[in-house]
C-alpha positions in Angstrom: 126.9 -265.4 92.6 123.4 -266.8 93.0 121.4 -267.5 89.9 118.7 -265.1 88.7 116.1 -267.7 89.4 117.2 -268.2 93.0 117.3 -264.4 93.5 113.7 -264.2 92.2 112.5 -267.0 94.5 114.2 -265.4 97.5 112.5 -262.1 96.8 109.1 -263.8 96.6 109.8 -265.6 99.8 110.7 -262.4 101.6 107.5 -260.8 100.3 105.4 -263.6 101.5 107.0 -263.5 105.0 106.3 -259.8 105.2 102.7 -260.1 104.1 101.5 -262.9 106.5 102.9 -265.2 109.1 103.1 -268.7 107.6 102.0 -271.7 109.7 102.3 -275.4 109.4 99.1 -277.4 108.9 99.6 -279.0 112.3 100.0 -275.6 113.9 96.7 -274.5 112.3 95.0 -277.6 113.8 96.6 -277.0 117.3 95.6 -273.4 117.4 92.0 -273.9 116.2 89.2 -273.8 118.8 86.7 -275.4 116.5 86.7 -277.5 113.3 88.5 -275.9 110.4 87.5 -276.0 106.7 90.1 -276.4 103.9 89.9 -277.0 100.1 91.7 -278.9 97.4 91.9 -277.5 93.9 93.1 -278.7 90.5 95.7 -276.8 88.5 94.3 -275.3 85.3 94.7 -277.2 82.1 97.8 -276.2 80.2 97.2 -273.0 78.3 94.6 -271.6 80.8 95.4 -268.6 82.8 95.8 -268.3 86.6 92.6 -266.4 86.6 90.7 -269.7 86.4 92.2 -270.6 89.8 91.2 -267.2 91.2 87.6 -267.6 89.9 87.5 -271.0 91.7 88.8 -269.7 95.0 87.2 -266.2 95.2 83.9 -267.5 96.5 85.6 -269.7 99.1 88.2 -267.3 100.5 85.5 -265.5 102.4 85.2 -268.6 104.6 88.8 -268.1 105.7 90.4 -271.4 104.9 93.6 -272.0 106.9 95.3 -273.7 103.9 94.5 -274.7 100.4 95.8 -277.9 98.7 96.9 -277.9 95.1 97.0 -281.3 93.4 99.7 -282.5 91.0 98.9 -284.5 87.8 101.8 -286.4 86.4 102.5 -286.5 82.7 100.5 -288.8 80.4 101.7 -290.4 77.2 100.2 -290.4 73.7 101.2 -292.1 70.5 101.3 -290.0 67.3 101.7 -291.3 63.7 105.0 -290.3 62.2 105.6 -289.7 58.4 107.5 -293.0 58.2 104.4 -294.9 59.4 105.8 -295.6 62.9 104.3 -294.4 66.2 106.1 -291.9 68.3 105.6 -291.8 72.1 105.2 -288.3 73.4 104.8 -287.0 76.9 101.9 -284.7 77.7 101.5 -282.8 80.9 98.0 -281.5 80.9 98.0 -279.7 84.3 101.4 -278.2 85.0 102.4 -275.5 87.4 101.6 -276.7 91.0 104.5 -274.8 92.5 103.8 -271.6 90.7 100.1 -271.9 91.6 100.9 -272.3 95.3 103.1 -269.2 95.2 100.4 -267.2 93.3 97.7 -268.2 95.8 99.9 -267.3 98.8 100.6 -263.9 97.2 97.0 -263.1 96.3 95.1 -264.4 99.3 97.7 -264.5 102.1 96.8 -268.1 102.9 99.0 -271.2 103.3 99.2 -273.6 100.5 99.9 -277.4 100.4 101.3 -278.7 97.1 101.0 -282.4 96.5 104.4 -284.0 95.9 104.3 -287.4 94.2 106.7 -290.2 93.3 105.5 -290.8 89.8 107.4 -289.2 87.0 110.3 -287.8 89.1 113.8 -288.9 89.9 115.1 -288.3 93.4 117.2 -285.4 92.1 114.2 -283.8 90.4 112.3 -284.2 93.6 115.1 -282.6 95.6 115.3 -279.7 93.2 111.5 -279.1 93.5 111.7 -279.2 97.2 114.5 -276.7 97.2 112.3 -274.4 95.1 109.4 -274.8 97.5 111.7 -274.1 100.5 113.0 -270.9 98.8 109.4 -269.8 98.3 108.6 -270.3 101.9 106.1 -273.1 101.1 106.7 -275.5 104.0 103.6 -277.7 103.9 103.4 -280.8 101.7 101.0 -283.7 101.0 103.3 -286.6 100.1 101.8 -289.2 97.9 102.9 -292.1 95.7 100.5 -291.0 92.9 98.4 -293.1 90.6 99.6 -295.2 87.7 99.4 -293.5 84.3 96.5 -294.6 82.1 98.7 -297.0 80.1 99.9 -298.8 83.2 98.1 -301.6 85.1 100.3 -301.0 88.1 102.3 -298.0 89.3 105.8 -297.9 87.8 108.5 -295.8 89.4 110.6 -293.4 87.3 114.1 -294.7 86.8 116.1 -293.2 89.7 112.8 -292.3 91.5 110.8 -293.6 94.4 108.4 -296.5 94.2 106.7 -295.9 97.5 105.4 -292.8 99.3 107.3 -293.9 102.4 110.6 -293.5 100.5 109.6 -290.0 99.4 108.8 -289.1 103.0 112.3 -290.3 104.0 113.8 -288.0 101.4 111.8 -285.0 102.7 112.7 -285.8 106.3 116.3 -286.1 105.2 116.2 -282.5 103.8 114.6 -281.4 107.0 117.8 -282.7 108.7 120.1 -281.1 106.1 120.8 -284.4 104.3 121.0 -283.9 100.5 121.7 -286.4 97.8 125.1 -285.0 97.4 126.9 -286.2 100.5 129.8 -283.9 99.9 127.8 -280.7 100.3 129.1 -278.5 103.1 127.1 -276.2 105.4 123.9 -277.5 103.9 120.7 -275.9 105.3 117.8 -277.7 106.8 114.4 -277.4 105.3 111.3 -277.2 107.5 108.6 -279.1 105.8 105.4 -280.3 107.5 104.2 -283.5 105.8 100.8 -284.9 105.4 99.9 -288.3 103.9 96.8 -290.0 102.5 94.6 -292.4 104.5 92.0 -294.7 103.1 89.0 -295.5 105.4 87.9 -298.1 102.9 91.5 -299.2 102.3 93.8 -298.5 99.3 92.7 -300.6 96.4 96.1 -302.3 96.1 96.2 -303.3 99.8 95.1 -306.9 100.6 93.2 -305.7 103.6 92.8 -302.7 105.9 95.2 -304.0 108.6 98.0 -304.1 106.0 97.1 -300.6 104.9 97.3 -299.4 108.5 100.7 -301.1 108.9 102.2 -299.0 106.1 100.3 -295.9 107.1 102.0 -296.2 110.6 105.4 -296.5 108.9 104.8 -293.2 107.1 104.1 -291.5 110.4 107.2 -293.1 111.9 109.2 -291.7 109.0 108.1 -288.2 109.6 104.5 -287.5 108.4 102.5 -285.4 110.9 98.9 -285.6 109.8 96.6 -287.6 107.6 94.0 -286.6 105.0 91.5 -289.2 104.1 90.2 -290.3 100.7 86.7 -289.1 100.1 83.9 -291.2 101.7 80.1 -290.9 101.9 79.4 -293.0 105.0 80.7 -291.3 108.1 80.9 -294.6 109.9 83.8 -295.5 107.6 85.7 -292.5 109.0 84.7 -293.2 112.6 85.9 -296.8 112.3 89.1 -295.7 110.6 90.0 -293.2 113.3 89.3 -295.9 115.9 91.6 -298.4 114.2 94.3 -295.8 113.7 94.3 -295.0 117.4 94.3 -298.7 118.3 97.4 -299.1 116.2 99.2 -296.1 117.8 98.6 -293.8 114.9 97.9 -290.6 116.9 98.4 -287.8 114.5 95.4 -285.6 113.3 93.1 -287.3 110.8 91.4 -284.9 108.5 88.3 -286.2 106.7 88.0 -285.5 103.0 84.6 -284.9 101.4 83.3 -284.5 97.9 79.6 -283.7 97.2 77.9 -285.7 94.5 77.0 -283.4 91.6 76.1 -285.6 88.6 74.5 -289.0 88.0 77.8 -290.2 86.5 79.3 -290.0 90.0 77.3 -293.1 90.9 79.6 -295.1 88.6 82.7 -292.9 88.3 83.5 -292.4 92.0 83.3 -296.0 93.0 85.4 -297.0 89.9 88.1 -294.3 90.2 88.4 -294.1 94.0 87.4 -297.6 95.0 84.7 -296.6 97.5 81.1 -297.5 98.3 78.1 -295.2 98.1 75.4 -295.6 100.7 72.1 -297.0 99.4 70.1 -294.0 100.7 72.3 -291.6 98.8 72.1 -293.6 95.6 68.3 -293.8 95.9 68.0 -290.1 96.4 70.1 -289.4 93.3 68.1 -291.8 91.2 64.9 -289.9 92.1 66.2 -286.7 90.8 64.8 -285.2 87.6 67.8 -283.1 86.5 71.3 -282.1 87.4 70.2 -279.3 89.7 68.3 -281.7 91.8 71.3 -284.0 92.0 73.6 -281.2 93.1 71.1 -280.3 95.8 71.0 -283.8 97.1 74.8 -283.8 97.1 74.9 -280.5 99.0 72.4 -281.8 101.6 74.2 -285.1 102.1 77.6 -283.3 102.5 76.0 -280.8 105.0 74.8 -283.7 107.1 78.1 -285.4 106.9 79.9 -282.2 108.0 77.6 -281.7 111.0 78.2 -285.3 112.2 82.0 -284.9 111.7 82.1 -281.7 113.6 80.1 -283.3 116.4 82.6 -286.2 116.4 85.5 -283.8 116.8 87.1 -283.9 113.4 90.0 -281.3 113.4 89.2 -280.0 109.9 86.9 -280.8 107.0 88.7 -281.0 103.7 86.6 -280.5 100.5 87.7 -281.9 97.2 86.4 -279.2 94.8 87.4 -280.9 91.5 87.3 -277.3 90.0 83.7 -276.7 91.0 82.9 -274.5 94.0 79.3 -273.4 93.8 78.1 -276.5 95.7 81.0 -276.2 98.2 79.9 -272.5 98.8 76.4 -273.7 99.5 77.7 -276.3 102.0 79.9 -273.7 103.7 77.0 -271.2 104.0 75.6 -273.6 106.6 78.6 -273.2 108.8 79.6 -269.5 108.4 
């Protein structure tokens, strides 16, 4: 007899299938006659309700996004004082629930979702179980990532029994798509049908020695089964244009979706280059420094992103992917220029 959890997941999947016809990200891109717009959201902090997600998405749904990405944040560790005077290491997961959030978004808005699947913090078996849950729910789009090091690490450390590289995680997903599970003795195992995207870095990943090396490993990910690329945010479109050209010259021919994030505070001038290892154009920095308050800065960010978007559409970008970071009023202002 199937477990109660599996029965519940299958019922949810059947409900989703009846409500709307699911599509792969790549199918959305092939079907589109013009540039699409998609969004990426953060899960709510632990203890917050799903309503916070709905409040974030409600203003954006009217622009008919073909899919919505939901990020995953791995656990962090804190040290607490024990009564005996020693320190106790505790795991803290501040933003849980990516799978559940994806299911809730599909159910409420009838839109495809793309959960982020990461290496960090998971064994191969835990990853397989999560992928099975997603398959049962009818969630068949993934963005496959290695993930960042936790704050206490200088470099990324794989979970014992987990993957060290995104390419290995891609191989595992591709294996499931072919009916290959960790337990080789399974009989009559079913094939999953995941469409995988991966990250691309127009200004190279900060751990890569150079962009050519970065492209070498990006190409491997495509060879292992990834079907499209979403770029890290950038503020100079020439970085994207050059990146696309280099990819094509290296026989990386899948769709490349540019990722954008509008500047919204003066702190972004320092935080974004530090956290995401990117450069900010001098003209943008100067405009932000002229601003008298936060509202002025947000307006500069909106105008810069609108201009970026227009140029990217003219270039022929298949989709513009906005990193919302939990704030959507500026994204809504940008989108109003293209509705």
